[in-house]
Amino acid sequence: MRSAFSGRAGGAPHDSRGARHPVTVVAEQMTDVLLDLGYRVVEGPEVEAEWFAFDALDMDDDHPGRAPGRAFHLEDPSEPGGRSGLVLRTRTSPAQVRAMLGRTPPLRLVCAGRAFRPDPADTIHSPVFNQVEGLAVDLGLTMVDLKKTLDHFAAAVFGRGTVTRLRTHRAAYTDPSAKVYLECAVCHGVREDVSAGPCGTCGGEGWIEWGWCGTVRPRVLTTCGVDPHRYGAFAFGVGVERTLMLRHGLKDIRDIIGGDIRFPLGMEEFVPGGRPRPAPRPWTTATSRAVPAARAVPDLEIIPLTRGGHGRRGPWGREAGGGLTRSQSLRRRIGHALAGAGYVETPRFPFVCDAAWDAFGLAPDDPRRATLTLTNPITPREPSLRTTLLPGLLAALGLNLTLGNHHPALFEQGVVFAPRTGAAPALPLLADRRPAASRLDALNAAVPAQPSHLAIALTGESSWARAVDAARTAAHVMGAGLITRPTEYPPWLPGRCLELLVGEAVLGHAGELHTATVQALGLPPGTSVMEIDLTTLEHLTDHGST
Ligand SMILES: [Zn+2]
C-alpha cells in the first residue's frame, strides 16, 4: 500500500546548491594520487581492538601513545570503569596491520579515514580528524623510494615544484622515522625585508610540518606475517584537515569541523595544485637533523606527474587507476548525487549525549540507547558513541538555522557503533610472530559491528518527500529498488514516517520528525530526516561486481 506521501515530491524544485565536504574531497584527491601509483584502498574499523591499534604496531602496554591522555578507551559494559580492550583508533595504521595479515607482499596500501585523540578542539587540534596513510611492502624498498613517493605525493597535492624535507623524529611503529616538511610557499625560508619580522606562514623556519614517515619496524612486519629479512617496508601519513589548512591558508581547524555549511559551500573550487605557485628553488641541502638517506636523493624535480608515474617499477603502476573498494566507490557516487540534489555534506563527531534519546522519545529498551561508552570522553556530557547519525546531524541543522543559513539541507555518510557486551579477549600476542588465525578470529569477534549509515536532515517545504527521495537516490546508486511502507518509529511523526525496504529487509526510515522532538531540539516544525544502513544495502546489492 502506498501512503499519501510516498510518491516523489513532483520533482519539487530546490533553489539551493549542495556540496560535498572539503575534507572528503581532499581525502579523495590524496587517495587518488596514491591509487595512480598502484596503491589499493584498505579500510578498517574506527573502534578497534587494542591489539591491532597498539600491540601489533610495537606499542607495548607502557607506551605513552596508548595512555588515556592520548587515546579514547571504551568501557567494559560488564564492569563499569573497567578496561574493555577496545579503543577509538588513534591513527589509521591498524587498517594496514589487518591488510598485511591478510595478504602477501608486494603490497601498496592506502587508508583514508578518521582517527581520534582526546585533545579538546582548538585552532589546530580536533579530537576527531582524518588521515591518509600509505604503506609499501616490497623487495628492496629503501628510504629513497619513500622520499620519491613523498615528493610525488606533495607535488600532486600542493602543485608542481613543491619541495619536501625529512627531519628525524621518533614515531610509533617506524624506525628510522621522520617528520615530513614542506618548503614554505610564501617565503621559501628567505626573508627579503628583514625589518618586516619573521614570515607569518612558517614563523621564519622556511619549512612547515605536513606529516610523518619512516621505515616499518621489523618487529611489526614479523607480527603481520611478513619476513623482514626479505622485504622492506615504508609508511607515511598526513592529516587531511592539516593539508586543507596548508593548501588553502586556513588558520583555524574549527572552521573545517564546526558544521557551518557556508564553509563547504564556499570551498567548492578544488583543483589540486591549482593555486599559483612561486618558482621552485633548488633542493636545499638538508641539515644534520635530516635522515641521511634522504640527502642522497637525486633529481627531485624529474618525477613525472602522470598516471602510474612509477610504472616502470612493475607493481607500482600495474594497478594504476584501480584499487578503490566497491564501498568507497559507491559512497563517492552517493555523495556526488546528494550534493547534486542540493544537500551539503556535514560530517559530525560520533560522540552523543544520552539526553538525545529522551528528545527522540525512545522507549527505555530501544536498542539505540545501548551505546558503547568511553572511559575518558572529551566532555562528560557526551560519554557515548552514536548508534544513529541523527543526533549530530540535527544539532548541525539547528546550528545552521541559528546562523541564518536559509533552508539548510544536510547529509552525512559515517559509521555508527553497535553495542557489545563483555571485554575483548586479552591476548598475549606481543611475540614476534604472526598470531594463529583462531586467536585473530577471537579478537575480531570482540570488535563491535560498525555499519556505514547515510542520513539527511532538512527543513522547508515538502521536506518529508525530499527525505524519501534522498533514500531513493542512495538505493538507485547502489542498484537497488527501494520499497516504502508506512510505519511508526520514533523520532518520526506517526503518519509521516516510512520504513525503507529492499526486499523484506528494513534498512532505514524517512519522514517528518515528531512534533515533540522538534520542540525538544528547538527545530522548526516540518523538519524531516532520513537514515539508511548503507552497509546492509551494499551487501544486498553485491552481485559479484567490483
Ligand atoms: Zn615562510
Coordinates of C-alpha atoms and ligand atoms in Angstrom, one line a residue:
M1 CA 0.0 0.0 0.0
R2 CA 1.3 3.4 -0.9
S3 CA 0.7 6.1 1.6
A4 CA -0.4 9.6 0.6
F5 CA 3.1 10.9 0.7
S6 CA 5.1 8.0 -0.6
G7 CA 5.4 9.4 -4.1
R8 CA 8.0 11.8 -5.4
A9 CA 7.5 15.5 -4.5
G10 CA 6.5 16.2 -8.0
G11 CA 10.2 17.0 -8.8
A12 CA 9.9 19.8 -6.3
P13 CA 12.4 22.4 -7.5
H14 CA 15.1 23.2 -5.0
D15 CA 16.8 26.6 -5.2
S16 CA 20.0 26.0 -3.2
R17 CA 23.3 24.4 -4.1
G18 CA 24.7 21.4 -2.4
A19 CA 28.4 20.4 -1.8
R20 CA 30.5 17.6 -0.6
H21 CA 32.7 18.5 2.4
P22 CA 36.2 19.7 1.5
V23 CA 37.7 17.1 3.9
T24 CA 36.1 14.4 1.8
V25 CA 37.2 15.9 -1.4
V26 CA 40.8 16.4 -0.4
A27 CA 41.0 12.9 1.1
E28 CA 39.7 11.5 -2.2
Q29 CA 42.2 13.6 -4.2
M30 CA 45.1 12.3 -2.0
T31 CA 43.9 8.8 -2.2
D32 CA 43.6 9.0 -6.0
V33 CA 47.3 10.2 -6.2
L34 CA 48.3 7.0 -4.5
L35 CA 45.9 4.9 -6.5
D36 CA 47.7 6.2 -9.6
L37 CA 50.9 4.9 -8.1
G38 CA 49.4 1.4 -7.9
Y39 CA 48.2 1.6 -4.3
R40 CA 45.0 -0.1 -3.2
V41 CA 42.5 1.2 -0.7
V42 CA 42.1 -0.6 2.6
E43 CA 39.6 0.2 5.3
G44 CA 39.3 -0.8 9.0
P45 CA 37.1 -0.2 12.0
E46 CA 37.1 3.0 13.9
V47 CA 36.6 1.2 17.2
E48 CA 39.5 -1.2 17.2
A49 CA 40.9 -3.9 19.5
E50 CA 44.0 -2.6 21.3
W51 CA 46.0 -5.4 19.8
F52 CA 45.5 -4.1 16.3
A53 CA 45.7 -0.5 17.4
F54 CA 48.9 -0.8 19.5
D55 CA 50.4 -4.2 20.2
A56 CA 50.8 -5.1 16.5
L57 CA 52.4 -1.7 15.9
D58 CA 55.1 -2.4 18.5
M59 CA 53.5 -0.2 21.1
D60 CA 53.6 -2.2 24.4
D61 CA 51.4 -1.7 27.4
D62 CA 53.5 1.1 28.8
H63 CA 53.7 3.1 25.5
P64 CA 52.6 6.7 26.2
G65 CA 50.6 6.6 22.9
R66 CA 48.0 4.2 24.4
A67 CA 47.5 6.0 27.7
P68 CA 44.1 7.6 28.4
G69 CA 45.6 11.0 27.8
R70 CA 46.4 10.1 24.2
A71 CA 43.7 7.6 23.3
F72 CA 39.9 7.2 23.9
H73 CA 39.3 3.9 25.7
L74 CA 36.0 2.1 25.7
E75 CA 34.4 0.9 29.0
D76 CA 33.8 -2.8 29.6
P77 CA 30.0 -2.9 29.7
S78 CA 30.1 -5.7 32.3
E79 CA 32.4 -3.8 34.6
P80 CA 31.7 0.0 34.7
G81 CA 35.0 1.9 34.6
G82 CA 36.8 -1.3 33.6
R83 CA 39.0 -1.6 30.5
S84 CA 37.4 -3.3 27.6
G85 CA 40.5 -3.8 25.3
L86 CA 38.8 -1.6 22.7
V87 CA 39.8 1.9 21.7
L88 CA 39.0 4.5 19.1
R89 CA 41.9 4.2 16.7
T90 CA 44.5 7.0 17.2
R91 CA 45.7 6.6 13.6
T92 CA 44.6 4.7 10.6
S93 CA 47.5 2.2 10.8
P94 CA 45.6 -0.7 12.3
A95 CA 43.8 -1.0 9.0
Q96 CA 47.3 -1.5 7.4
V97 CA 48.0 -4.2 10.0
R98 CA 44.8 -6.0 9.1
A99 CA 45.7 -5.8 5.4
M100 CA 49.2 -7.1 5.9
L101 CA 47.8 -10.1 7.9
G102 CA 45.5 -11.0 5.1
R103 CA 47.7 -10.5 2.0
T104 CA 51.1 -11.5 0.6
P105 CA 53.7 -8.9 -0.5
P106 CA 54.3 -6.9 -2.6
L107 CA 51.8 -4.5 -1.1
R108 CA 50.9 -0.9 -1.8
L109 CA 48.1 0.1 0.5
V110 CA 46.4 3.4 1.2
C111 CA 44.0 4.0 4.1
A112 CA 42.0 7.2 4.3
G113 CA 39.8 7.6 7.3
R114 CA 39.0 9.0 10.7
A115 CA 41.3 8.9 13.8
F116 CA 40.6 10.0 17.3
R117 CA 42.6 11.5 20.2
P118 CA 41.3 13.1 23.4
D119 CA 42.5 16.6 22.5
P120 CA 39.9 19.3 23.0
A121 CA 39.3 21.3 19.9
D122 CA 41.5 24.5 19.5
T123 CA 42.9 26.3 16.4
I124 CA 45.0 23.3 15.3
H125 CA 43.6 20.3 17.3
S126 CA 40.5 18.3 17.0
P127 CA 39.5 15.1 18.9
V128 CA 38.3 13.7 15.5
F129 CA 40.5 14.1 12.4
N130 CA 41.1 12.4 9.1
Q131 CA 44.3 10.8 7.9
V132 CA 45.6 9.5 4.6
E133 CA 48.2 6.8 5.2
G134 CA 50.3 4.9 2.8
L135 CA 52.2 1.6 3.3
A136 CA 54.5 -0.1 0.8
V137 CA 56.0 -3.6 1.3
D138 CA 58.3 -4.9 -1.4
L139 CA 61.7 -6.4 -2.1
G140 CA 64.5 -3.9 -1.7
L141 CA 62.4 -0.8 -0.7
T142 CA 64.6 2.0 0.7
M143 CA 64.2 5.5 2.2
V144 CA 65.0 6.7 -1.3
D145 CA 61.8 5.1 -2.6
L146 CA 59.9 6.7 0.3
K147 CA 61.3 10.1 -0.4
K148 CA 60.4 9.9 -4.1
T149 CA 56.9 8.8 -3.2
L150 CA 56.5 11.7 -0.8
D151 CA 57.8 14.2 -3.3
H152 CA 55.4 12.9 -5.9
F153 CA 52.6 13.0 -3.4
A154 CA 53.4 16.5 -2.2
A155 CA 53.7 17.8 -5.8
A156 CA 50.3 16.3 -6.8
V157 CA 48.6 17.7 -3.7
F158 CA 50.2 21.2 -3.5
G159 CA 51.4 21.7 -7.0
R160 CA 54.5 21.0 -9.1
G161 CA 57.6 22.3 -7.6
T162 CA 56.7 21.7 -4.0
V163 CA 59.8 20.8 -2.1
T164 CA 59.7 18.4 0.9
R165 CA 62.3 17.7 3.6
L166 CA 62.5 14.9 6.2
R167 CA 63.7 15.6 9.7
T168 CA 64.3 12.7 12.1
H169 CA 61.7 12.2 14.7
R170 CA 60.6 9.3 16.9
A171 CA 57.4 7.6 15.8
A172 CA 55.4 4.7 16.9
Y173 CA 55.9 1.9 14.5
T174 CA 58.6 3.1 12.1
D175 CA 62.3 3.4 12.7
P176 CA 64.0 5.4 11.4
S177 CA 61.2 7.9 11.4
A178 CA 60.9 11.4 10.2
K179 CA 58.5 14.3 10.1
V180 CA 57.7 15.5 6.6
Y181 CA 58.1 19.2 6.0
L182 CA 57.0 21.3 3.0
E183 CA 59.1 24.3 2.0
C184 CA 57.2 27.5 2.9
A185 CA 55.5 28.6 -0.3
V186 CA 55.4 32.2 0.9
C187 CA 59.0 33.0 1.9
H188 CA 61.0 29.9 0.8
G189 CA 62.9 30.4 4.0
V190 CA 64.3 33.7 2.7
R191 CA 63.1 37.0 4.2
E192 CA 63.9 39.8 1.7
D193 CA 62.8 42.5 4.1
V194 CA 64.3 41.6 7.5
S195 CA 62.7 44.6 9.2
A196 CA 59.2 43.1 8.4
G197 CA 59.8 40.4 11.0
P198 CA 59.5 36.6 10.6
C199 CA 57.3 35.1 7.9
G200 CA 53.7 34.8 9.2
T201 CA 53.2 31.4 7.5
C202 CA 56.2 29.5 8.7
G203 CA 57.4 31.7 11.6
G204 CA 60.7 32.2 9.7
E205 CA 61.6 28.5 9.7
G206 CA 61.2 28.2 6.0
W207 CA 59.5 24.8 6.5
I208 CA 56.0 23.7 7.6
E209 CA 55.3 20.3 9.1
W210 CA 53.0 18.2 6.9
G211 CA 53.1 14.6 8.1
W212 CA 55.3 11.7 9.2
C213 CA 57.1 8.8 7.5
G214 CA 59.5 6.0 8.2
T215 CA 60.7 2.5 7.7
V216 CA 58.4 0.0 9.2
R217 CA 60.0 -1.8 12.2
P218 CA 60.9 -5.4 11.5
R219 CA 59.0 -6.5 14.6
V220 CA 55.8 -5.1 13.1
L221 CA 56.4 -6.9 9.9
T222 CA 57.1 -10.2 11.7
T223 CA 53.9 -9.8 13.7
C224 CA 52.0 -9.3 10.5
G225 CA 53.5 -12.4 8.9
V226 CA 55.9 -10.6 6.6
D227 CA 59.6 -11.7 6.6
P228 CA 61.6 -8.5 7.4
H229 CA 64.8 -10.1 6.1
R230 CA 63.2 -10.5 2.7
Y231 CA 61.0 -7.4 2.4
G232 CA 61.5 -3.7 3.0
A233 CA 58.5 -1.6 4.1
F234 CA 57.9 2.1 4.5
A235 CA 54.8 4.0 5.7
F236 CA 53.8 7.6 5.7
G237 CA 50.8 9.6 6.8
V238 CA 49.4 13.1 6.6
G239 CA 46.4 14.8 8.2
V240 CA 43.6 15.7 5.8
E241 CA 42.5 18.8 7.7
R242 CA 46.1 19.9 8.0
T243 CA 46.6 19.5 4.3
L244 CA 43.4 21.5 3.7
M245 CA 44.6 24.3 6.0
L246 CA 48.1 24.4 4.4
R247 CA 46.8 24.3 0.9
H248 CA 44.1 27.0 1.4
G249 CA 45.7 29.2 4.0
L250 CA 43.1 28.3 6.7
K251 CA 44.0 29.4 10.3
D252 CA 41.5 27.6 12.4
I253 CA 40.6 23.9 12.1
R254 CA 37.3 24.7 13.9
D255 CA 36.1 26.4 10.6
I256 CA 36.5 23.0 8.9
I257 CA 34.9 20.8 11.6
G258 CA 32.3 23.2 13.0
G259 CA 29.3 22.2 10.8
D260 CA 28.6 25.6 9.3
I261 CA 27.5 24.8 5.7
R262 CA 28.9 28.1 4.4
F263 CA 32.3 26.5 4.7
P264 CA 31.8 23.6 2.2
L265 CA 29.6 25.8 0.0
G266 CA 32.3 28.5 -0.2
M267 CA 35.2 26.0 -0.8
E268 CA 33.8 24.3 -3.9
E269 CA 36.7 25.1 -6.2
F270 CA 39.1 22.4 -5.6
V271 CA 41.8 22.0 -8.1
P272 CA 44.9 20.1 -6.9
G273 CA 47.8 22.5 -7.1
G274 CA 45.5 24.9 -8.8
R275 CA 46.8 27.8 -6.7
P276 CA 49.6 29.8 -8.4
R277 CA 52.9 28.7 -7.0
P278 CA 56.2 30.6 -6.9
A279 CA 59.1 29.2 -8.9
P280 CA 60.7 26.3 -7.0
R281 CA 64.1 26.7 -5.5
P282 CA 66.8 24.1 -5.9
W283 CA 66.8 21.4 -3.3
T284 CA 68.0 22.9 0.0
T285 CA 70.9 21.0 1.5
A286 CA 69.5 19.0 4.3
T287 CA 70.8 19.8 7.8
S288 CA 72.4 17.3 10.1
R289 CA 69.0 16.6 11.5
A290 CA 67.7 15.2 8.2
V291 CA 67.5 11.5 7.6
P292 CA 70.8 10.7 5.9
A293 CA 69.3 8.6 3.1
A294 CA 67.1 11.5 2.1
R295 CA 70.2 13.5 1.2
A296 CA 71.2 11.0 -1.4
V297 CA 68.0 11.5 -3.4
P298 CA 68.9 13.0 -6.8
D299 CA 66.8 14.8 -9.4
L300 CA 63.8 15.6 -7.2
E301 CA 62.1 17.6 -9.9
I302 CA 62.1 15.0 -12.7
I303 CA 59.4 12.6 -11.3
P304 CA 56.6 12.8 -13.8
L305 CA 53.2 13.8 -12.6
T306 CA 51.4 11.3 -14.8
R307 CA 49.2 8.3 -14.1
G308 CA 51.3 5.4 -13.0
G309 CA 54.4 7.6 -12.8
H310 CA 56.4 4.7 -11.3
G311 CA 55.0 2.1 -13.7
R312 CA 58.5 1.1 -14.9
R313 CA 58.9 -0.5 -11.4
G314 CA 56.3 -3.2 -12.1
P315 CA 54.0 -3.3 -9.2
W316 CA 53.9 0.4 -8.8
G317 CA 51.9 1.0 -11.9
R318 CA 50.3 -2.3 -12.6
E319 CA 47.1 -1.5 -10.9
A320 CA 47.1 2.2 -11.9
G321 CA 43.6 3.7 -11.7
G322 CA 42.1 0.8 -9.9
G323 CA 42.3 -0.1 -6.2
L324 CA 39.1 1.6 -4.9
T325 CA 36.8 -0.7 -2.9
R326 CA 33.2 -1.0 -4.0
S327 CA 32.1 0.6 -0.8
Q328 CA 34.3 3.6 -1.4
S329 CA 33.3 4.0 -5.0
L330 CA 29.6 3.8 -4.0
R331 CA 30.0 6.3 -1.2
R332 CA 31.6 8.7 -3.6
R333 CA 28.8 8.4 -6.0
I334 CA 26.1 8.8 -3.3
G335 CA 28.0 11.9 -2.1
H336 CA 28.0 13.4 -5.6
A337 CA 24.3 12.6 -6.2
L338 CA 23.2 14.2 -2.9
A339 CA 25.4 17.3 -3.5
G340 CA 23.8 17.5 -6.9
A341 CA 20.3 17.3 -5.2
G342 CA 21.1 20.3 -3.0
Y343 CA 22.5 18.6 0.1
V344 CA 25.6 19.8 1.9
E345 CA 27.9 17.2 3.4
T346 CA 28.3 17.8 7.2
P347 CA 30.5 15.2 8.9
R348 CA 29.8 15.1 12.7
F349 CA 31.7 13.8 15.7
P350 CA 30.5 10.4 16.9
F351 CA 30.0 11.4 20.5
V352 CA 26.4 11.5 21.8
C353 CA 24.7 12.6 24.9
D354 CA 22.1 10.2 26.3
A355 CA 19.6 13.0 26.7
A356 CA 19.2 12.9 22.9
W357 CA 17.3 9.6 23.2
D358 CA 14.8 11.3 25.5
A359 CA 14.3 14.1 23.0
F360 CA 13.8 11.4 20.4
G361 CA 11.1 9.7 22.5
L362 CA 12.9 6.4 22.5
A363 CA 11.5 3.7 24.8
P364 CA 13.8 2.6 27.7
D365 CA 14.6 -0.7 25.9
D366 CA 15.1 0.9 22.5
P367 CA 18.4 -0.7 21.1
R368 CA 19.6 2.7 20.1
R369 CA 20.1 3.6 23.7
A370 CA 22.5 0.7 24.2
T371 CA 25.7 2.6 23.4
L372 CA 29.4 2.0 23.8
T373 CA 30.7 4.3 26.5
L374 CA 34.1 6.0 26.7
T375 CA 36.1 5.9 29.9
N376 CA 37.6 9.3 29.0
P377 CA 35.2 11.3 26.9
I378 CA 36.1 14.9 25.8
T379 CA 33.1 16.1 27.9
P380 CA 31.2 14.1 30.5
R381 CA 28.0 15.3 28.8
E382 CA 28.8 13.2 25.7
P383 CA 30.2 9.9 27.0
S384 CA 28.8 7.6 24.4
L385 CA 29.3 6.6 20.7
R386 CA 26.5 7.1 18.3
T387 CA 24.1 4.3 17.3
T388 CA 22.5 6.6 14.8
L389 CA 23.7 9.7 12.8
L390 CA 20.7 11.7 13.7
P391 CA 21.7 13.5 17.0
G392 CA 24.8 15.0 15.4
L393 CA 23.1 15.9 12.2
L394 CA 20.1 17.6 13.9
A395 CA 22.5 19.6 16.1
A396 CA 24.2 20.8 12.9
L397 CA 20.8 21.6 11.4
G398 CA 20.0 23.7 14.5
L399 CA 23.4 25.5 14.3
N400 CA 22.8 26.4 10.7
L401 CA 19.4 27.8 11.4
T402 CA 20.8 29.8 14.2
L403 CA 23.4 31.2 11.8
G404 CA 20.7 32.3 9.5
N405 CA 21.5 29.8 6.7
H406 CA 18.4 29.5 4.6
H407 CA 16.7 26.1 4.4
P408 CA 19.7 24.0 5.2
A409 CA 19.7 20.5 3.8
L410 CA 22.5 18.4 5.3
F411 CA 23.8 14.9 4.7
E412 CA 26.4 12.7 6.4
Q413 CA 27.8 9.3 5.5
G414 CA 29.5 7.8 8.5
V415 CA 29.8 4.8 10.8
V416 CA 27.6 4.0 13.8
F417 CA 28.6 1.7 16.6
A418 CA 26.7 -1.4 17.6
P419 CA 27.0 -2.1 21.3
R420 CA 28.8 -5.2 22.6
T421 CA 28.9 -6.9 25.9
G422 CA 32.0 -8.2 27.5
A423 CA 35.6 -7.3 27.1
A424 CA 37.9 -8.1 24.2
P425 CA 40.0 -11.2 25.0
A426 CA 43.4 -10.3 26.4
L427 CA 45.8 -11.9 24.0
P428 CA 49.4 -12.1 24.9
L429 CA 50.4 -11.6 21.3
L430 CA 53.4 -9.3 21.6
A431 CA 55.6 -12.1 20.5
D432 CA 57.5 -11.7 17.2
R433 CA 55.3 -14.0 15.2
R434 CA 52.1 -14.0 13.4
P435 CA 49.2 -14.9 15.7
A436 CA 47.2 -18.1 14.9
A437 CA 44.1 -17.5 12.8
S438 CA 41.9 -18.7 15.6
R439 CA 43.2 -16.0 18.0
L440 CA 42.7 -13.3 15.4
D441 CA 39.2 -14.5 14.9
A442 CA 38.5 -14.3 18.7
L443 CA 39.9 -10.8 18.7
N444 CA 37.8 -9.8 15.7
A445 CA 34.7 -11.2 17.3
A446 CA 35.2 -8.7 20.1
V447 CA 35.2 -5.7 17.8
P448 CA 31.7 -4.3 17.6
A449 CA 29.9 -4.0 14.2
Q450 CA 30.3 -0.6 12.7
P451 CA 28.0 -0.3 9.7
S452 CA 28.1 2.8 7.4
H453 CA 24.9 4.9 7.5
L454 CA 23.7 7.7 5.4
A455 CA 21.5 10.4 7.0
I456 CA 20.0 13.6 5.8
A457 CA 18.2 16.4 7.7
L458 CA 16.4 19.4 6.2
T459 CA 13.7 21.9 6.7
G460 CA 11.4 23.7 4.3
E461 CA 8.5 22.9 2.0
S462 CA 8.0 19.2 1.1
S463 CA 10.9 18.3 3.3
W464 CA 9.5 14.9 4.1
A465 CA 9.1 14.0 0.4
R466 CA 12.6 15.1 -0.3
A467 CA 13.8 13.0 2.6
V468 CA 12.3 9.9 1.0
D469 CA 13.7 10.9 -2.4
A470 CA 17.2 11.1 -0.8
A471 CA 16.8 7.4 0.2
R472 CA 15.7 6.5 -3.4
T473 CA 18.8 8.3 -4.7
A474 CA 21.1 6.2 -2.5
A475 CA 19.3 3.0 -3.4
H476 CA 19.5 3.9 -7.1
V477 CA 23.2 4.4 -6.9
M478 CA 23.5 1.0 -5.3
G479 CA 21.4 -0.5 -8.0
A480 CA 18.5 -1.5 -5.6
G481 CA 14.8 -0.9 -5.9
L482 CA 13.5 0.7 -2.7
I483 CA 10.1 0.0 -1.3
T484 CA 8.5 2.3 1.2
R485 CA 5.8 1.3 3.8
P486 CA 4.1 3.5 6.4
T487 CA 5.2 2.7 9.9
E488 CA 5.6 4.2 13.4
Y489 CA 9.1 4.6 14.6
P490 CA 10.4 7.4 16.9
P491 CA 11.6 10.1 16.4
W492 CA 9.4 10.3 13.3
L493 CA 5.9 11.6 13.3
P494 CA 3.2 8.9 13.1
G495 CA 1.5 9.2 9.7
R496 CA 4.6 10.9 8.3
C497 CA 7.0 8.0 8.8
L498 CA 8.0 5.5 6.1
E499 CA 10.2 2.5 6.5
L500 CA 12.7 1.9 3.7
L501 CA 12.9 -1.7 2.5
V502 CA 14.9 -3.7 -0.1
G503 CA 13.0 -6.9 -0.4
E504 CA 12.0 -7.8 3.1
A505 CA 14.9 -6.1 4.8
V506 CA 14.1 -2.8 6.6
L507 CA 17.2 -0.6 6.0
G508 CA 16.0 2.7 7.5
H509 CA 13.3 5.3 7.9
A510 CA 12.4 8.6 6.4
G511 CA 9.8 11.3 7.0
E512 CA 8.9 14.2 9.2
L513 CA 10.2 14.5 12.8
H514 CA 7.8 14.2 15.7
T515 CA 6.4 17.5 17.0
A516 CA 7.7 16.8 20.5
T517 CA 11.1 16.0 19.1
V518 CA 11.4 19.3 17.1
Q519 CA 10.2 21.2 20.1
A520 CA 12.8 19.5 22.4
L521 CA 15.6 20.2 19.9
G522 CA 14.5 23.8 19.1
L523 CA 13.9 23.0 15.5
P524 CA 11.1 24.4 13.2
P525 CA 8.0 22.3 12.6
G526 CA 8.2 20.3 9.4
T527 CA 11.9 19.3 9.9
S528 CA 12.5 16.0 8.2
V529 CA 15.1 13.3 8.4
M530 CA 16.1 10.0 6.7
E531 CA 18.6 7.4 7.8
I532 CA 19.6 4.2 5.9
D533 CA 22.1 1.4 6.5
L534 CA 24.4 1.6 3.6
T535 CA 26.5 -1.5 4.6
T536 CA 23.5 -3.8 4.5
L537 CA 22.2 -2.1 1.3
E538 CA 25.6 -2.7 -0.2
H539 CA 25.6 -6.4 0.8
L540 CA 22.1 -6.9 -0.6
T541 CA 23.1 -5.4 -3.9
D542 CA 26.5 -7.0 -4.3
H543 CA 26.2 -9.5 -7.1
G544 CA 29.8 -10.1 -7.5
S545 CA 30.5 -6.8 -9.3
T546 CA 33.5 -4.8 -8.3
Ligands
ZN1 ZN 57.6 31.3 5.3

